[in-house]
């Protein structure tokens, strides 16, 4: 999952790009190259009344996204995309 925007809950003044990694790799991978493919749009940025509301919405977004990636043939086929395997060009 990917968030691109100003994160209104935290009152960010600069646009950020934040990736939420749904898979547990069992190790850290700081300072490593990350390749992402944007495959769809879920919802616009929103503000929330509490941290608990924000966390609940992120959990719902992740559940929706994982289901879409698993059940949508065009999206599930991307698992084998050479770009994600590191053999494609950036």
PDB file of C-alpha atoms in Angstrom:
ATOM      1  CA  UNK A   1       0.000   0.000   0.000  1.00  0.00           C
ATOM      2  CA  UNK A   2       1.201   3.490  -0.751  1.00  0.00           C
ATOM      3  CA  UNK A   3       0.218   6.877   0.614  1.00  0.00           C
ATOM      4  CA  UNK A   4       1.084   9.981  -1.375  1.00  0.00           C
ATOM      5  CA  UNK A   5       0.027  13.265   0.168  1.00  0.00           C
ATOM      6  CA  UNK A   6       0.265  15.664   3.074  1.00  0.00           C
ATOM      7  CA  UNK A   7      -1.003  13.373   5.865  1.00  0.00           C
ATOM      8  CA  UNK A   8      -3.519  15.818   7.350  1.00  0.00           C
ATOM      9  CA  UNK A   9      -3.714  13.995  10.697  1.00  0.00           C
ATOM     10  CA  UNK A  10      -0.072  14.897  11.336  1.00  0.00           C
ATOM     11  CA  UNK A  11      -0.431  18.354   9.725  1.00  0.00           C
ATOM     12  CA  UNK A  12       2.504  17.744   7.369  1.00  0.00           C
ATOM     13  CA  UNK A  13       3.472  20.770   5.326  1.00  0.00           C
ATOM     14  CA  UNK A  14       5.314  18.748   2.672  1.00  0.00           C
ATOM     15  CA  UNK A  15       3.931  16.015   0.484  1.00  0.00           C
ATOM     16  CA  UNK A  16       5.344  12.609   1.364  1.00  0.00           C
ATOM     17  CA  UNK A  17       5.349   9.140  -0.129  1.00  0.00           C
ATOM     18  CA  UNK A  18       4.960   6.353   2.408  1.00  0.00           C
ATOM     19  CA  UNK A  19       4.971   2.663   1.530  1.00  0.00           C
ATOM     20  CA  UNK A  20       3.257   0.171   3.833  1.00  0.00           C
ATOM     21  CA  UNK A  21       4.885  -3.225   3.313  1.00  0.00           C
ATOM     22  CA  UNK A  22       2.235  -5.918   3.746  1.00  0.00           C
ATOM     23  CA  UNK A  23       4.681  -8.831   3.725  1.00  0.00           C
ATOM     24  CA  UNK A  24       6.845  -9.723   6.743  1.00  0.00           C
ATOM     25  CA  UNK A  25      10.347 -10.352   5.433  1.00  0.00           C
ATOM     26  CA  UNK A  26      11.670 -11.366   8.851  1.00  0.00           C
ATOM     27  CA  UNK A  27      14.521  -8.861   8.660  1.00  0.00           C
ATOM     28  CA  UNK A  28      15.225  -5.172   8.162  1.00  0.00           C
ATOM     29  CA  UNK A  29      16.222  -3.931   4.741  1.00  0.00           C
ATOM     30  CA  UNK A  30      17.358  -0.379   5.422  1.00  0.00           C
ATOM     31  CA  UNK A  31      19.564   1.178   2.721  1.00  0.00           C
ATOM     32  CA  UNK A  32      18.253  -1.287   0.137  1.00  0.00           C
ATOM     33  CA  UNK A  33      16.618  -0.433  -3.172  1.00  0.00           C
ATOM     34  CA  UNK A  34      12.824  -0.648  -3.152  1.00  0.00           C
ATOM     35  CA  UNK A  35      10.804  -1.063  -6.325  1.00  0.00           C
ATOM     36  CA  UNK A  36       7.117  -0.251  -6.368  1.00  0.00           C
ATOM     37  CA  UNK A  37       4.430  -0.465  -8.999  1.00  0.00           C
ATOM     38  CA  UNK A  38       1.324   1.675  -8.521  1.00  0.00           C
ATOM     39  CA  UNK A  39      -1.615  -0.401  -9.737  1.00  0.00           C
ATOM     40  CA  UNK A  40      -4.670   1.485  -8.544  1.00  0.00           C
ATOM     41  CA  UNK A  41      -6.254   4.203  -6.449  1.00  0.00           C
ATOM     42  CA  UNK A  42      -8.045   3.347  -3.224  1.00  0.00           C
ATOM     43  CA  UNK A  43      -9.217   6.647  -1.731  1.00  0.00           C
ATOM     44  CA  UNK A  44      -8.254  10.315  -1.310  1.00  0.00           C
ATOM     45  CA  UNK A  45      -6.338  11.591   1.694  1.00  0.00           C
ATOM     46  CA  UNK A  46      -8.519  12.038   4.775  1.00  0.00           C
ATOM     47  CA  UNK A  47      -8.202  13.477   8.242  1.00  0.00           C
ATOM     48  CA  UNK A  48      -9.199  11.461  11.292  1.00  0.00           C
ATOM     49  CA  UNK A  49     -10.443  12.455  14.717  1.00  0.00           C
ATOM     50  CA  UNK A  50      -8.031  10.171  16.567  1.00  0.00           C
ATOM     51  CA  UNK A  51      -5.006   7.949  16.131  1.00  0.00           C
ATOM     52  CA  UNK A  52      -7.275   4.919  16.689  1.00  0.00           C
ATOM     53  CA  UNK A  53      -9.462   5.981  13.725  1.00  0.00           C
ATOM     54  CA  UNK A  54      -6.370   6.421  11.554  1.00  0.00           C
ATOM     55  CA  UNK A  55      -5.028   2.989  12.532  1.00  0.00           C
ATOM     56  CA  UNK A  56      -8.408   1.351  11.864  1.00  0.00           C
ATOM     57  CA  UNK A  57      -8.594   2.958   8.396  1.00  0.00           C
ATOM     58  CA  UNK A  58      -5.059   1.849   7.545  1.00  0.00           C
ATOM     59  CA  UNK A  59      -5.949  -1.704   8.622  1.00  0.00           C
ATOM     60  CA  UNK A  60      -9.052  -1.618   6.393  1.00  0.00           C
ATOM     61  CA  UNK A  61      -6.991  -0.228   3.484  1.00  0.00           C
ATOM     62  CA  UNK A  62      -4.395  -2.996   3.888  1.00  0.00           C
ATOM     63  CA  UNK A  63      -7.086  -5.694   4.024  1.00  0.00           C
ATOM     64  CA  UNK A  64      -8.747  -4.294   0.893  1.00  0.00           C
ATOM     65  CA  UNK A  65      -5.433  -3.957  -0.925  1.00  0.00           C
ATOM     66  CA  UNK A  66      -4.237  -7.447  -0.088  1.00  0.00           C
ATOM     67  CA  UNK A  67      -7.534  -8.924  -1.236  1.00  0.00           C
ATOM     68  CA  UNK A  68      -7.419  -6.943  -4.492  1.00  0.00           C
ATOM     69  CA  UNK A  69      -3.821  -8.020  -5.151  1.00  0.00           C
ATOM     70  CA  UNK A  70      -4.686 -11.671  -4.482  1.00  0.00           C
ATOM     71  CA  UNK A  71      -7.988 -11.813  -6.357  1.00  0.00           C
ATOM     72  CA  UNK A  72      -7.541  -9.490  -9.332  1.00  0.00           C
ATOM     73  CA  UNK A  73      -5.744 -11.414 -12.111  1.00  0.00           C
ATOM     74  CA  UNK A  74      -4.033  -8.334 -13.604  1.00  0.00           C
ATOM     75  CA  UNK A  75      -2.685  -7.390 -10.180  1.00  0.00           C
ATOM     76  CA  UNK A  76      -1.700 -10.867  -8.963  1.00  0.00           C
ATOM     77  CA  UNK A  77       0.278 -11.381 -12.195  1.00  0.00           C
ATOM     78  CA  UNK A  78       2.559  -8.507 -11.123  1.00  0.00           C
ATOM     79  CA  UNK A  79       4.185 -10.786  -8.514  1.00  0.00           C
ATOM     80  CA  UNK A  80       6.324 -12.155 -11.341  1.00  0.00           C
ATOM     81  CA  UNK A  81       7.060  -8.818 -13.008  1.00  0.00           C
ATOM     82  CA  UNK A  82      10.802  -8.578 -13.814  1.00  0.00           C
ATOM     83  CA  UNK A  83      10.869  -4.958 -12.635  1.00  0.00           C
ATOM     84  CA  UNK A  84      10.023  -6.073  -9.101  1.00  0.00           C
ATOM     85  CA  UNK A  85      12.580  -8.843  -9.232  1.00  0.00           C
ATOM     86  CA  UNK A  86      15.292  -6.255  -9.903  1.00  0.00           C
ATOM     87  CA  UNK A  87      16.036  -7.281 -13.484  1.00  0.00           C
ATOM     88  CA  UNK A  88      13.989  -4.463 -15.041  1.00  0.00           C
ATOM     89  CA  UNK A  89      15.161  -0.935 -15.670  1.00  0.00           C
ATOM     90  CA  UNK A  90      14.150   1.844 -13.289  1.00  0.00           C
TER      91      UNK A  90
END
